Short mmCIF file of C-alpha atoms and ligand atoms in Angstrom, two decimals:
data_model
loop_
_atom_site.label_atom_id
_atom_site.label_comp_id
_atom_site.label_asym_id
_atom_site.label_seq_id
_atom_site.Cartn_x
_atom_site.Cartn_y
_atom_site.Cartn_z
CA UNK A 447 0.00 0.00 0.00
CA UNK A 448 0.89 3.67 -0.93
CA UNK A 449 1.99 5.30 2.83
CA UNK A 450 1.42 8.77 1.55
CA UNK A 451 -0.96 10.04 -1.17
CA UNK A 452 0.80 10.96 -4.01
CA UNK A 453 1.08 14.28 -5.41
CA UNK A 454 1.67 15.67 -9.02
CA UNK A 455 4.57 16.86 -9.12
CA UNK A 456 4.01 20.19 -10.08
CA UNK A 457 1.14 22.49 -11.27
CA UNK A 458 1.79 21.97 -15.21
CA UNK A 459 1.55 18.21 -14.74
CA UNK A 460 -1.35 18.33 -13.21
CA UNK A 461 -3.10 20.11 -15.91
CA UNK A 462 -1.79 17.75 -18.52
CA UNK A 463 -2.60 15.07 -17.00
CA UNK A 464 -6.41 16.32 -16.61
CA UNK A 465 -6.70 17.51 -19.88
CA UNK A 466 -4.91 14.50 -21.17
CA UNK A 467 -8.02 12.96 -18.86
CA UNK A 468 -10.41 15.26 -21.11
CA UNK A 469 -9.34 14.95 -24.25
CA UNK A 470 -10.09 11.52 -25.85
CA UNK A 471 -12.43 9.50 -28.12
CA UNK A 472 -14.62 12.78 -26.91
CA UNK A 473 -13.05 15.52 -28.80
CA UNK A 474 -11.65 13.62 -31.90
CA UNK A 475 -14.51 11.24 -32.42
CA UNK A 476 -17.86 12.03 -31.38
CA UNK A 477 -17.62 15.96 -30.94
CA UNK A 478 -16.67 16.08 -34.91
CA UNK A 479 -20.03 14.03 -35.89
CA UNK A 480 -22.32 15.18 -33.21
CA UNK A 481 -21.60 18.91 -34.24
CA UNK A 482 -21.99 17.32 -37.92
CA UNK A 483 -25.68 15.60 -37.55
CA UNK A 484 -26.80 18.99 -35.54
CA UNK A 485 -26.16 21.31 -37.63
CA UNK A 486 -22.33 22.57 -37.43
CA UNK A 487 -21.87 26.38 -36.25
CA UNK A 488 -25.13 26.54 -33.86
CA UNK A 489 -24.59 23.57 -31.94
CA UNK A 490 -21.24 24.78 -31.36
CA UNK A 491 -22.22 28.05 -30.39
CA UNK A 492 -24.97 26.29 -27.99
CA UNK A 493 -22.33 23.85 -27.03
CA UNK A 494 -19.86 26.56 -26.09
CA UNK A 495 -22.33 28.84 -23.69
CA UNK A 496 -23.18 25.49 -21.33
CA UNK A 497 -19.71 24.34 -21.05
CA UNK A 498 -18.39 28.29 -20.20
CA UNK A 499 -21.51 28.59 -17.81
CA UNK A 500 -23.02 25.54 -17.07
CA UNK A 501 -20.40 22.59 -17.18
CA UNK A 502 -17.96 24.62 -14.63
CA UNK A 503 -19.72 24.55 -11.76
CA UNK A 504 -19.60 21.02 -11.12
CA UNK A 505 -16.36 20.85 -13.02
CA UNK A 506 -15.25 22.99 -9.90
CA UNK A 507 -16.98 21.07 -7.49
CA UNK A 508 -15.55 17.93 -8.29
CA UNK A 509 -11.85 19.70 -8.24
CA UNK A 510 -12.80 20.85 -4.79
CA UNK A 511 -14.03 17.57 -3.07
CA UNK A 512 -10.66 15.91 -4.60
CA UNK A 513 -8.74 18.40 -2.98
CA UNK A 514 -10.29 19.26 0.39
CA UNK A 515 -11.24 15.54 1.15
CA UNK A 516 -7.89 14.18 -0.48
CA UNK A 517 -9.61 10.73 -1.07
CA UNK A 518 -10.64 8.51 -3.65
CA UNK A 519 -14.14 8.75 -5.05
CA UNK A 520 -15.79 6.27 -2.59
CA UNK A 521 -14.19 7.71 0.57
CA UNK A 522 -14.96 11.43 -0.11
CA UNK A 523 -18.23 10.80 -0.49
CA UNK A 524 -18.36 8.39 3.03
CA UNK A 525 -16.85 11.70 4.40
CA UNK A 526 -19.23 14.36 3.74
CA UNK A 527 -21.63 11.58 5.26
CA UNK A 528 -21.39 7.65 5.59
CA UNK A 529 -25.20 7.62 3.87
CA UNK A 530 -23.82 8.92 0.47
CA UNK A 531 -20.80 6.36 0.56
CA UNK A 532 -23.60 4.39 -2.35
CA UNK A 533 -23.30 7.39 -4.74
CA UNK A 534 -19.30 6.61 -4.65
CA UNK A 535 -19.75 3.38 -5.70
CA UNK A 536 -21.98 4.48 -8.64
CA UNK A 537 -19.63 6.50 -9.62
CA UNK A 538 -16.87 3.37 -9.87
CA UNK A 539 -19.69 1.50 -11.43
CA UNK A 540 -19.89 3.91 -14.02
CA UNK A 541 -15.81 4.68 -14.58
CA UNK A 542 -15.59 1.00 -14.78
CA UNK A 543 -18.49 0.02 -17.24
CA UNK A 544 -17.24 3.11 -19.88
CA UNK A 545 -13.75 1.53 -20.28
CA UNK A 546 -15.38 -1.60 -21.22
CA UNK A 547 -16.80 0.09 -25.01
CA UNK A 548 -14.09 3.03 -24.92
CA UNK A 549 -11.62 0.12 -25.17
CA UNK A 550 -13.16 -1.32 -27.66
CA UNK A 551 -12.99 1.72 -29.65
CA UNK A 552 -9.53 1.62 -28.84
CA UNK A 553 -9.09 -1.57 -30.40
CA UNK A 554 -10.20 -0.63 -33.60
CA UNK A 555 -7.98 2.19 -33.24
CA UNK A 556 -4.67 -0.16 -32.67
CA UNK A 557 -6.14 -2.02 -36.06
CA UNK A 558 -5.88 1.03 -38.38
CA UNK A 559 -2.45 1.79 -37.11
CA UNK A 560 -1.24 -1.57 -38.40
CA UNK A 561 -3.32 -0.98 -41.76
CA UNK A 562 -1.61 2.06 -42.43
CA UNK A 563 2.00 1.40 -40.96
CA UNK A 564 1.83 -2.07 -43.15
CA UNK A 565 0.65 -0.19 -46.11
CA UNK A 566 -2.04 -2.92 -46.34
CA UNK A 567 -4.79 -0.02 -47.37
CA UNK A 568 -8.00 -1.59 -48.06
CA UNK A 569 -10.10 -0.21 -51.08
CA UNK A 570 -13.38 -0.42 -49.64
CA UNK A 571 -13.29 0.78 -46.08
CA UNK A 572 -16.87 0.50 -45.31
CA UNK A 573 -16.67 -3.28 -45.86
CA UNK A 574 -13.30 -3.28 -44.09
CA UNK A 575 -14.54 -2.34 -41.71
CA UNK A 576 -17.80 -4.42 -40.81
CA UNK A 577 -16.10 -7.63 -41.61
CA UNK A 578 -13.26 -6.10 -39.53
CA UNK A 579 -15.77 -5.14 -36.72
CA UNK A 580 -17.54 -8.36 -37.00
CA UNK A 581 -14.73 -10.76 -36.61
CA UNK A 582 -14.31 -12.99 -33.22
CA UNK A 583 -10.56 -12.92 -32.23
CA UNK A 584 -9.02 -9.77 -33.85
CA UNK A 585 -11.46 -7.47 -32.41
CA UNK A 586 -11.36 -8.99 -28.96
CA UNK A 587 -7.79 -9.31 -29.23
CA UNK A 588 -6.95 -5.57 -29.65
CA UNK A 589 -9.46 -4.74 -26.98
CA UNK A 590 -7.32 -6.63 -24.47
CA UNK A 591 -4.15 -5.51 -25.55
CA UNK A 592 -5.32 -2.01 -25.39
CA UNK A 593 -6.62 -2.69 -21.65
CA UNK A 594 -3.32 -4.11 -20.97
CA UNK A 595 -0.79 -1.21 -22.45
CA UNK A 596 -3.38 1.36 -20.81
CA UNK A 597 -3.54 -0.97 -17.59
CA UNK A 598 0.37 -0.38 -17.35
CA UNK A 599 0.14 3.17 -16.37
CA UNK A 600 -1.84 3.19 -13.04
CA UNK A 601 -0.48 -0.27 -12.04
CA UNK A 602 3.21 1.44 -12.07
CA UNK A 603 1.74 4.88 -9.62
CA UNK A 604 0.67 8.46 -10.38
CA UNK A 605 4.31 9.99 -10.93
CA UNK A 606 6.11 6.97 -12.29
CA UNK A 607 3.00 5.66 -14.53
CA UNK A 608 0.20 8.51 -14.83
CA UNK A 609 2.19 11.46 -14.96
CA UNK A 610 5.17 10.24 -17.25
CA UNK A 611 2.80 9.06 -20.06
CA UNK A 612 0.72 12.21 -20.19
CA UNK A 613 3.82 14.25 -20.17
CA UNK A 614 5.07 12.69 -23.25
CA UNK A 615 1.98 11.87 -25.27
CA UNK A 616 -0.19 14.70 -24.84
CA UNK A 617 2.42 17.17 -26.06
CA UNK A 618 3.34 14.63 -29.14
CA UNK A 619 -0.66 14.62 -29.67
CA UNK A 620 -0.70 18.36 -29.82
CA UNK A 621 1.89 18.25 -32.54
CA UNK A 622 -0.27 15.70 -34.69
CA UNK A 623 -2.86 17.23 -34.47
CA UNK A 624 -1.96 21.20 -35.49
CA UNK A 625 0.11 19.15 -38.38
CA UNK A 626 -2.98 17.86 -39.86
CA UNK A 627 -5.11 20.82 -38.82
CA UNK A 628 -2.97 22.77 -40.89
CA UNK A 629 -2.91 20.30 -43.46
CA UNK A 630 -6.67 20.35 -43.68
CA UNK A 631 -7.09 24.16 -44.17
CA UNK A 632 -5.14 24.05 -47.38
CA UNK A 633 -7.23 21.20 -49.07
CA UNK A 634 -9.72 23.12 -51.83
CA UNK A 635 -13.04 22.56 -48.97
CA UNK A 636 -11.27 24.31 -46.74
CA UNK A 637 -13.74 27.32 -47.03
CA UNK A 638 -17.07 25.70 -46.63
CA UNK A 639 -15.80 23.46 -43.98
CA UNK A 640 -14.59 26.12 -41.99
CA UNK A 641 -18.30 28.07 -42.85
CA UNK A 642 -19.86 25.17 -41.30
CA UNK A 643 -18.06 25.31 -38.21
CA UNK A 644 -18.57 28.86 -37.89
CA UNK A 645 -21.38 30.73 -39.16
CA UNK A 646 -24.14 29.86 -37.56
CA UNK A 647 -27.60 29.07 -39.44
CA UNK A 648 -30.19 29.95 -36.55
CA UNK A 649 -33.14 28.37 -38.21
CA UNK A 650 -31.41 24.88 -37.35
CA UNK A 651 -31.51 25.15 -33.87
CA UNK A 652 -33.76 22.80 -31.54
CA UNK A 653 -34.69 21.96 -27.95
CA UNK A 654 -32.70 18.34 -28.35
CA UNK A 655 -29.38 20.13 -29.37
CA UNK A 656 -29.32 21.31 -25.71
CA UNK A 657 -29.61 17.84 -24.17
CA UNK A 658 -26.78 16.61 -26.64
CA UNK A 659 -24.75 19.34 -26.34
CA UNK A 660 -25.07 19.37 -22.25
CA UNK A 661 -24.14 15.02 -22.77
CA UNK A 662 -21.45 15.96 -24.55
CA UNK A 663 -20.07 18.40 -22.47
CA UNK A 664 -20.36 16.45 -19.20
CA UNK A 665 -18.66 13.39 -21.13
CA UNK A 666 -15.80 15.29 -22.51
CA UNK A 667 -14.67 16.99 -19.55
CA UNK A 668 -15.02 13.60 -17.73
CA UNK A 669 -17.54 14.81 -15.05
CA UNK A 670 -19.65 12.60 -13.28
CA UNK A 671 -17.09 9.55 -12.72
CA UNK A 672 -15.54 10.46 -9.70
CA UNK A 673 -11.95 10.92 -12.20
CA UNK A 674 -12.01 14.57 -11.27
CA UNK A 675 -12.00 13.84 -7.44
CA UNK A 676 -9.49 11.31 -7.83
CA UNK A 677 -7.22 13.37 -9.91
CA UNK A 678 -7.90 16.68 -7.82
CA UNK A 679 -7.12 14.43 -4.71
CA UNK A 680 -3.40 14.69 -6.25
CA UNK A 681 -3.90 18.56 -6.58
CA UNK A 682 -0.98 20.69 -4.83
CA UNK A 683 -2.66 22.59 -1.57
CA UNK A 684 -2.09 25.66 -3.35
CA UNK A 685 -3.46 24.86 -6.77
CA UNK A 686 -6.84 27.17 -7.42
CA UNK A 687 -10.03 25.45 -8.51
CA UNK A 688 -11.79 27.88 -10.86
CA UNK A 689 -8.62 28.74 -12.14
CA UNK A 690 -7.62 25.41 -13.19
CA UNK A 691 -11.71 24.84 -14.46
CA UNK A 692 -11.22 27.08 -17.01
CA UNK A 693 -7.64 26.17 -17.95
CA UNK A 694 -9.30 22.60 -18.56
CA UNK A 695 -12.14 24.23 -20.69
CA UNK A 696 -10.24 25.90 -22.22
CA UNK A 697 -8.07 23.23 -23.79
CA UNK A 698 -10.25 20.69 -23.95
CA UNK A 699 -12.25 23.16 -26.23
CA UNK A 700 -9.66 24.22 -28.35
CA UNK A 701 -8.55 20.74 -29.08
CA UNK A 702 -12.15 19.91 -30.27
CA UNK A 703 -12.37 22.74 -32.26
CA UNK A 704 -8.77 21.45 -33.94
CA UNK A 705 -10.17 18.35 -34.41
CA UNK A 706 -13.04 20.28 -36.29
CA UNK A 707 -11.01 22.10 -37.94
CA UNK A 708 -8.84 18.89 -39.49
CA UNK A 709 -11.90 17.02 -40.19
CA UNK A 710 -14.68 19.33 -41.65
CA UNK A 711 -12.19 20.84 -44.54
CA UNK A 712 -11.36 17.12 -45.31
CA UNK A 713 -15.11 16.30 -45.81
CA UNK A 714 -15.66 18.99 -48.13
CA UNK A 715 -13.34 18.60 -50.16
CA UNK A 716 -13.85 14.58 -50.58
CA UNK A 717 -17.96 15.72 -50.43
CA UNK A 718 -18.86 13.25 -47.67
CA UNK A 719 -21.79 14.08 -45.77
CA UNK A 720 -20.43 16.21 -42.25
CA UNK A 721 -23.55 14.22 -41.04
CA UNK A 722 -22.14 10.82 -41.42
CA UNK A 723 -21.91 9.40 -37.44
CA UNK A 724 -19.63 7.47 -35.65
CA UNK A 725 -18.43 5.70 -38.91
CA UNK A 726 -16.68 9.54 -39.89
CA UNK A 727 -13.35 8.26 -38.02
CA UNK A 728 -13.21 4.68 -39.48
CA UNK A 729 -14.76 4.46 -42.80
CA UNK A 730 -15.04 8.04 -44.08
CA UNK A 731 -11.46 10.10 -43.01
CA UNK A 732 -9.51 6.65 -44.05
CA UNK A 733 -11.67 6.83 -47.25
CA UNK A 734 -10.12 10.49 -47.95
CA UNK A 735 -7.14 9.58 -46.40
CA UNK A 736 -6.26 7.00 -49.16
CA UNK A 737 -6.82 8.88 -51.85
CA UNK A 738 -4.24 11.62 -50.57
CA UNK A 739 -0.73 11.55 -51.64
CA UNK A 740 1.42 9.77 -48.69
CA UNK A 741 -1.63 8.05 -47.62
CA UNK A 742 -0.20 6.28 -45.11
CA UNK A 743 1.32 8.80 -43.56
CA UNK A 744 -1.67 10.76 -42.93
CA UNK A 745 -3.83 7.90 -41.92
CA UNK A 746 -1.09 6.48 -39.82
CA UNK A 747 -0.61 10.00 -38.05
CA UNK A 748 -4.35 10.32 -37.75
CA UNK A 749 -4.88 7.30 -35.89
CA UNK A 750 -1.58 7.60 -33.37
CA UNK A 751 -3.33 10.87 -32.88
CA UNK A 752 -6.54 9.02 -31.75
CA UNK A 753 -4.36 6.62 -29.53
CA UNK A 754 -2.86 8.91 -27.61
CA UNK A 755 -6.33 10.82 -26.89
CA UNK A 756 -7.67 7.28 -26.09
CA UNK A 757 -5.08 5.59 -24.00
CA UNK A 758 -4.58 9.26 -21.99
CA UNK A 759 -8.28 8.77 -21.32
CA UNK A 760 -8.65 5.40 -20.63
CA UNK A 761 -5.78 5.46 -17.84
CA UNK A 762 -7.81 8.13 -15.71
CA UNK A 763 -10.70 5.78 -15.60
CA UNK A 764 -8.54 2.60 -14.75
CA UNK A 765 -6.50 5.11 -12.05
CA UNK A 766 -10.37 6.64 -10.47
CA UNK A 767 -11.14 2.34 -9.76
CA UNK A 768 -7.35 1.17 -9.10
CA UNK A 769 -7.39 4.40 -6.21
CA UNK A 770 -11.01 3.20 -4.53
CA UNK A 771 -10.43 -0.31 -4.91
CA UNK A 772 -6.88 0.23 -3.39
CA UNK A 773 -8.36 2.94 -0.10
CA UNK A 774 -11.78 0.54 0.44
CA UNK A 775 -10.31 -2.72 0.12
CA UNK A 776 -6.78 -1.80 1.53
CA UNK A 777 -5.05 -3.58 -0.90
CA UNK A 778 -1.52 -2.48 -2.82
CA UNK A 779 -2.13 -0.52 -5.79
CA UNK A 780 -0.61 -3.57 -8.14
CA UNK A 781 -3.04 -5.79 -7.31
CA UNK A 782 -6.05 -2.80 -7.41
CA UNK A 783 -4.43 -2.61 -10.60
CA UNK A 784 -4.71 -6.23 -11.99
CA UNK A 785 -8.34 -6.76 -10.09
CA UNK A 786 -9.91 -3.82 -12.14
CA UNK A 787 -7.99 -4.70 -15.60
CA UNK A 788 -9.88 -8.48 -14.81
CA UNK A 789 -12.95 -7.12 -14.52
CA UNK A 790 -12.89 -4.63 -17.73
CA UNK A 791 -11.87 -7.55 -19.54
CA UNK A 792 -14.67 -9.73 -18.34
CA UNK A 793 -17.10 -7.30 -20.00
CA UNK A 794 -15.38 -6.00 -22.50
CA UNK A 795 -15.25 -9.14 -24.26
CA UNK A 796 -19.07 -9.38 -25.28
CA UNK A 797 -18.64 -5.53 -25.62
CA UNK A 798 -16.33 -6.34 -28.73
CA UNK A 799 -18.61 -9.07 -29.81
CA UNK A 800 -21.41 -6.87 -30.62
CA UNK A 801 -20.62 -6.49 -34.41
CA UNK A 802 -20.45 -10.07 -35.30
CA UNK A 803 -21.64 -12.74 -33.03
CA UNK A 804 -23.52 -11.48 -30.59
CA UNK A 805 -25.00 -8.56 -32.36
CA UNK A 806 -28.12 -10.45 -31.34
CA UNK A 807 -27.82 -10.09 -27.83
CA UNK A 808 -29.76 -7.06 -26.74
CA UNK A 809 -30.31 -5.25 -24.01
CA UNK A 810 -33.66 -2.95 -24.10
CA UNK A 811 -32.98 -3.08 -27.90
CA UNK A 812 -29.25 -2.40 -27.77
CA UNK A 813 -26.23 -4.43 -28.07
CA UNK A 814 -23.94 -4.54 -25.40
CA UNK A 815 -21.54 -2.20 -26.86
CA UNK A 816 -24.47 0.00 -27.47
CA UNK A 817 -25.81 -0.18 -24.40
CA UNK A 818 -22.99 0.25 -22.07
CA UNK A 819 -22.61 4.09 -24.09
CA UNK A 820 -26.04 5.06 -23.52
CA UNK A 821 -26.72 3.92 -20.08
CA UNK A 822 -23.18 5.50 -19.12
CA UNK A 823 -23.51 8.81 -20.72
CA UNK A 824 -27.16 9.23 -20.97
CA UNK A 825 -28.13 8.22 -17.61
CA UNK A 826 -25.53 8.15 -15.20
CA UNK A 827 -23.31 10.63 -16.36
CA UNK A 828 -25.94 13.40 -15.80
CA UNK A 829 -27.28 11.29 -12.99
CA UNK A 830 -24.27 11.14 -10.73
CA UNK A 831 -23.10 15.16 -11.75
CA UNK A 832 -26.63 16.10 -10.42
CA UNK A 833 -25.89 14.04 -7.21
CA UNK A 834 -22.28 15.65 -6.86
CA UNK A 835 -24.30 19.16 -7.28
CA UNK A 836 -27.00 18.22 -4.69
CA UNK A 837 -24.62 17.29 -2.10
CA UNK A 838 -21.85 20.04 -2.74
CA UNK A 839 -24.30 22.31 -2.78
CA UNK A 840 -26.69 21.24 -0.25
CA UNK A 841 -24.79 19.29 2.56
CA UNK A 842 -21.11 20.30 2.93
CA UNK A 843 -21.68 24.14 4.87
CA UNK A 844 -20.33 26.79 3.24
CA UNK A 845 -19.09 25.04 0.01
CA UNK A 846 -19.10 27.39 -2.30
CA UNK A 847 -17.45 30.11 0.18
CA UNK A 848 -14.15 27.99 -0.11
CA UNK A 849 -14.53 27.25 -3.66
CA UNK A 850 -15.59 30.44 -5.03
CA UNK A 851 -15.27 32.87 -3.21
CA UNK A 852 -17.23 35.22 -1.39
CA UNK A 853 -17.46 38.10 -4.04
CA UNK A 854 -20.58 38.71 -6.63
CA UNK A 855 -19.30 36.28 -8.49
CA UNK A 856 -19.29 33.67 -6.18
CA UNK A 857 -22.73 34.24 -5.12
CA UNK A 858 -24.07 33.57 -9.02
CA UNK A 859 -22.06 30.91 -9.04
CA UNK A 860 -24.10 29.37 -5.77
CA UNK A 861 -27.11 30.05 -7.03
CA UNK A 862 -25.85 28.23 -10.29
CA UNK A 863 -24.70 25.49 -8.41
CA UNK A 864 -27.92 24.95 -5.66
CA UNK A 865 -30.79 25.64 -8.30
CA UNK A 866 -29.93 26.33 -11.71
CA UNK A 867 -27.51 23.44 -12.87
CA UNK A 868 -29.62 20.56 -10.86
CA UNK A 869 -32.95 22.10 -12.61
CA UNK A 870 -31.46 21.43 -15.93
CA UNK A 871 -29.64 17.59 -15.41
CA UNK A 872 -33.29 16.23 -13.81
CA UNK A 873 -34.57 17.98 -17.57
CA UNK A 874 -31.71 16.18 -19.19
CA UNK A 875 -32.03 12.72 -17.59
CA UNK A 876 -35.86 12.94 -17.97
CA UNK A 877 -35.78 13.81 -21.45
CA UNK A 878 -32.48 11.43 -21.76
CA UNK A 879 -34.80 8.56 -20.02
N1 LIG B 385 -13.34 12.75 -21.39
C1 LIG B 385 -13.02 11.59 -22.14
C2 LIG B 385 -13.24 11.83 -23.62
O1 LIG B 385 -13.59 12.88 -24.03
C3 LIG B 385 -13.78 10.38 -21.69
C4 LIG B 385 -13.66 10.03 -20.26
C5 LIG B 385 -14.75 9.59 -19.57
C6 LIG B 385 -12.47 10.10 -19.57
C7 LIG B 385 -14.66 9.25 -18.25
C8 LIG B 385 -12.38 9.75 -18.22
C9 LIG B 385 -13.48 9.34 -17.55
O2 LIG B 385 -13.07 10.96 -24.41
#
């Protein structure tokens, strides 16, 4: 067992590794197609005003409870009050059933890195890829190995495992990814891609681009799991909490707005639909990629890109179980470590399955892999952020005098934080529901 908690080494590490936390399958993937089916420039507009205004405040409050409580997810909540010790564990639930299609996704990612580094380009990529998808061992294979190499990072500690490996992949991802931003904006669609990201057609807007938006939001800045508490439980005592919000936000936004930027001008000019879904990463942008010159260096860039987002991710979910299984169960952190790698791989198995054989099995009408993304994001996600809210807000006195401050703007921001923001997640999860 770790004596003392650990701490991050310094303040710059600790934002790195929190936006490394943030930024994942989130920004590159599903922000890029979400913004896409709703309508580009007004959803991000809509997106932008709820994560500035909305998002923060439990953003904050999850930063605070890490660092005044200094415990994992579990035990902070057993310490505001032994009755609430059950919402900890539904957040572990939920940090541990995410992993198990995130990884999946991470997989596929793994695949397309060997495509492109073998030169082994297929010509059609939407049947690549659902006979690729739908296959038993290769799928499930590259799931586990991308448990295990993610696995690696918690089981060796937060300064020898966490911090090293988003020190040197999150800066290498920042590289990739303003290379092939830049390399985007000179393609020929450049201009109307960059229209639809940015001028706004009113007329498109609707009540459900709110809910998404607000999902999307909460997922990308990884609120809701108990990660934030576990990673501001490594927080130096003199760190500040809105301060380091907003830093967060901040990147995490302007990485999704790169990732924008490098895909829309690529869809133009190849004239794929911006609306296409979740197949825009793996059958669409390899499409385009393979019919640039160097190929396979783009699409091989493009998807180490996507690995590093991924596996920078997917260790702060491993780290927010390894740290409560290691404080409740008083166990060493290696064997924390290998417990909760077991028990992602237990489920992630079927999760991979649900493209080929057991795209039968359904759960309220959704495969596994399906259903393990809706129930996470839709209903706990929102569900557990409304609880950390409630109980920040409510039952910890004078919360929001420590956190922000007792000036005018700390008073709008407890008024945000009691009323406002838990009014609009029970709207979210009942519409979500
Ligand atoms: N925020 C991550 C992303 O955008 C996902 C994530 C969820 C990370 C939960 C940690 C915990 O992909």
């Amino acid at each position: 067992m770790e004596d003392k908690r650990p701490e991050w080494s310094s303040h710059i590490s600790f934002i790195i590794a929190t936006v490394g936390s943030a930024v994942g399958l989130g920004n590159i993937w599903r922000f890029p197609y979400i913004m896409g089916k709703n309508g580009g420039a007004i959803f991000l507009l809509t997106y932008l005003l709820l994560i500035a205004f909305i998002c923060v405040i439990p953003l904050c409050c999850e930063l605070a409870l890490g660092k005044l409580y200094k415990k994992d997810a579990i035990n902070t909540f057993k310490s505001i009050n032994p009755k609430f010790k059950f919402f900890g564990w539904l957040c572990i639930i939920t940090v541990t059933l995410i992993p198990c299609f995130y990884f999946v996704v991470g997989g596929w990612i793994l695949n397309y890195i060997w495509i492109f580094l073998s030169s082994k380009i297929p010509d059609n990529f939407t049947q690549y890829f659902s006979s690729f998808s739908s296959q038993i061992f290769i799928p499930v294979l590259l799931t586990l190995l991308f448990l295990l190499m993610t696995a690696m990072f918690p089981y060796r500690g937060v300064n020898k495992g966490i911090e090293k490996a988003n020190n040197i992949m999150m800066p290498l991802f920042a590289l990739i990814l303003v290379i092939l931003a830049i390399f985007a904006i000179t393609q020929p669609g450049a201009k109307e891609g960059l229209f639809f990201m940015f001028k706004p057609d009113f007329s498109q807007f609707n009540k459900s681009m709110i809910l998404t938006a607000l999902g999307q939001a909460l997922f990308t800045l990884s609120i809701g799991m108990g990660t934030i508490i576990t990673y501001g439980s490594y927080m130096k005592e003199d760190t500040k909490i809105v301060k380091s919000a907003y830093t967060l936000i901040c990147c995490d936004t302007i990485i999704a707005l790169l990732a924008g930027i490098m895909i829309f001008p690529i869809v133009f000019s190849f004239g794929v639909e911006p609306s296409a879904g979740a197949s825009l990463a793996f059958i669409s942008l390899p499409e385009m990629f393979a019919k640039l010159p160097f190929s396979w260096f783009f699409g091989l860039i493009f998807f180490i890109l996507l690995f590093f987002a991924s596996i920078t991710s997917g260790i702060s979910m491993l780290e927010t179980t390894v740290a409560a299984f290691m404080d409740n169960f008083k166990i060493s952190r290696k064997k924390a470590s290998v417990i909760t790698t077991a028990i992602i791989a237990v489920i992630s198995i079927p999760s991979a399955l649900s493209f080929g054989v057991l795209s039968n099995f359904k759960i309220l009408g959704k495969t596994l892999f399906d259903f393990l993304d809706y129930f996470t994001s839709n209903i706990m996600l929102p569900f557990n952020t409304l609880i950390i809210c409630l109980i920040a807000g409510w039952c910890i006195p004078d919360f929001w005098k420590k956190v922000f401050g007792e000036s005018f703007f700390g008073r709008v921001c407890n008024i945000l934080l009691k009323f406002i923001v838990p009014i609009i997640l029970i709207f979210v999860l009942v519409t979500g529901i």
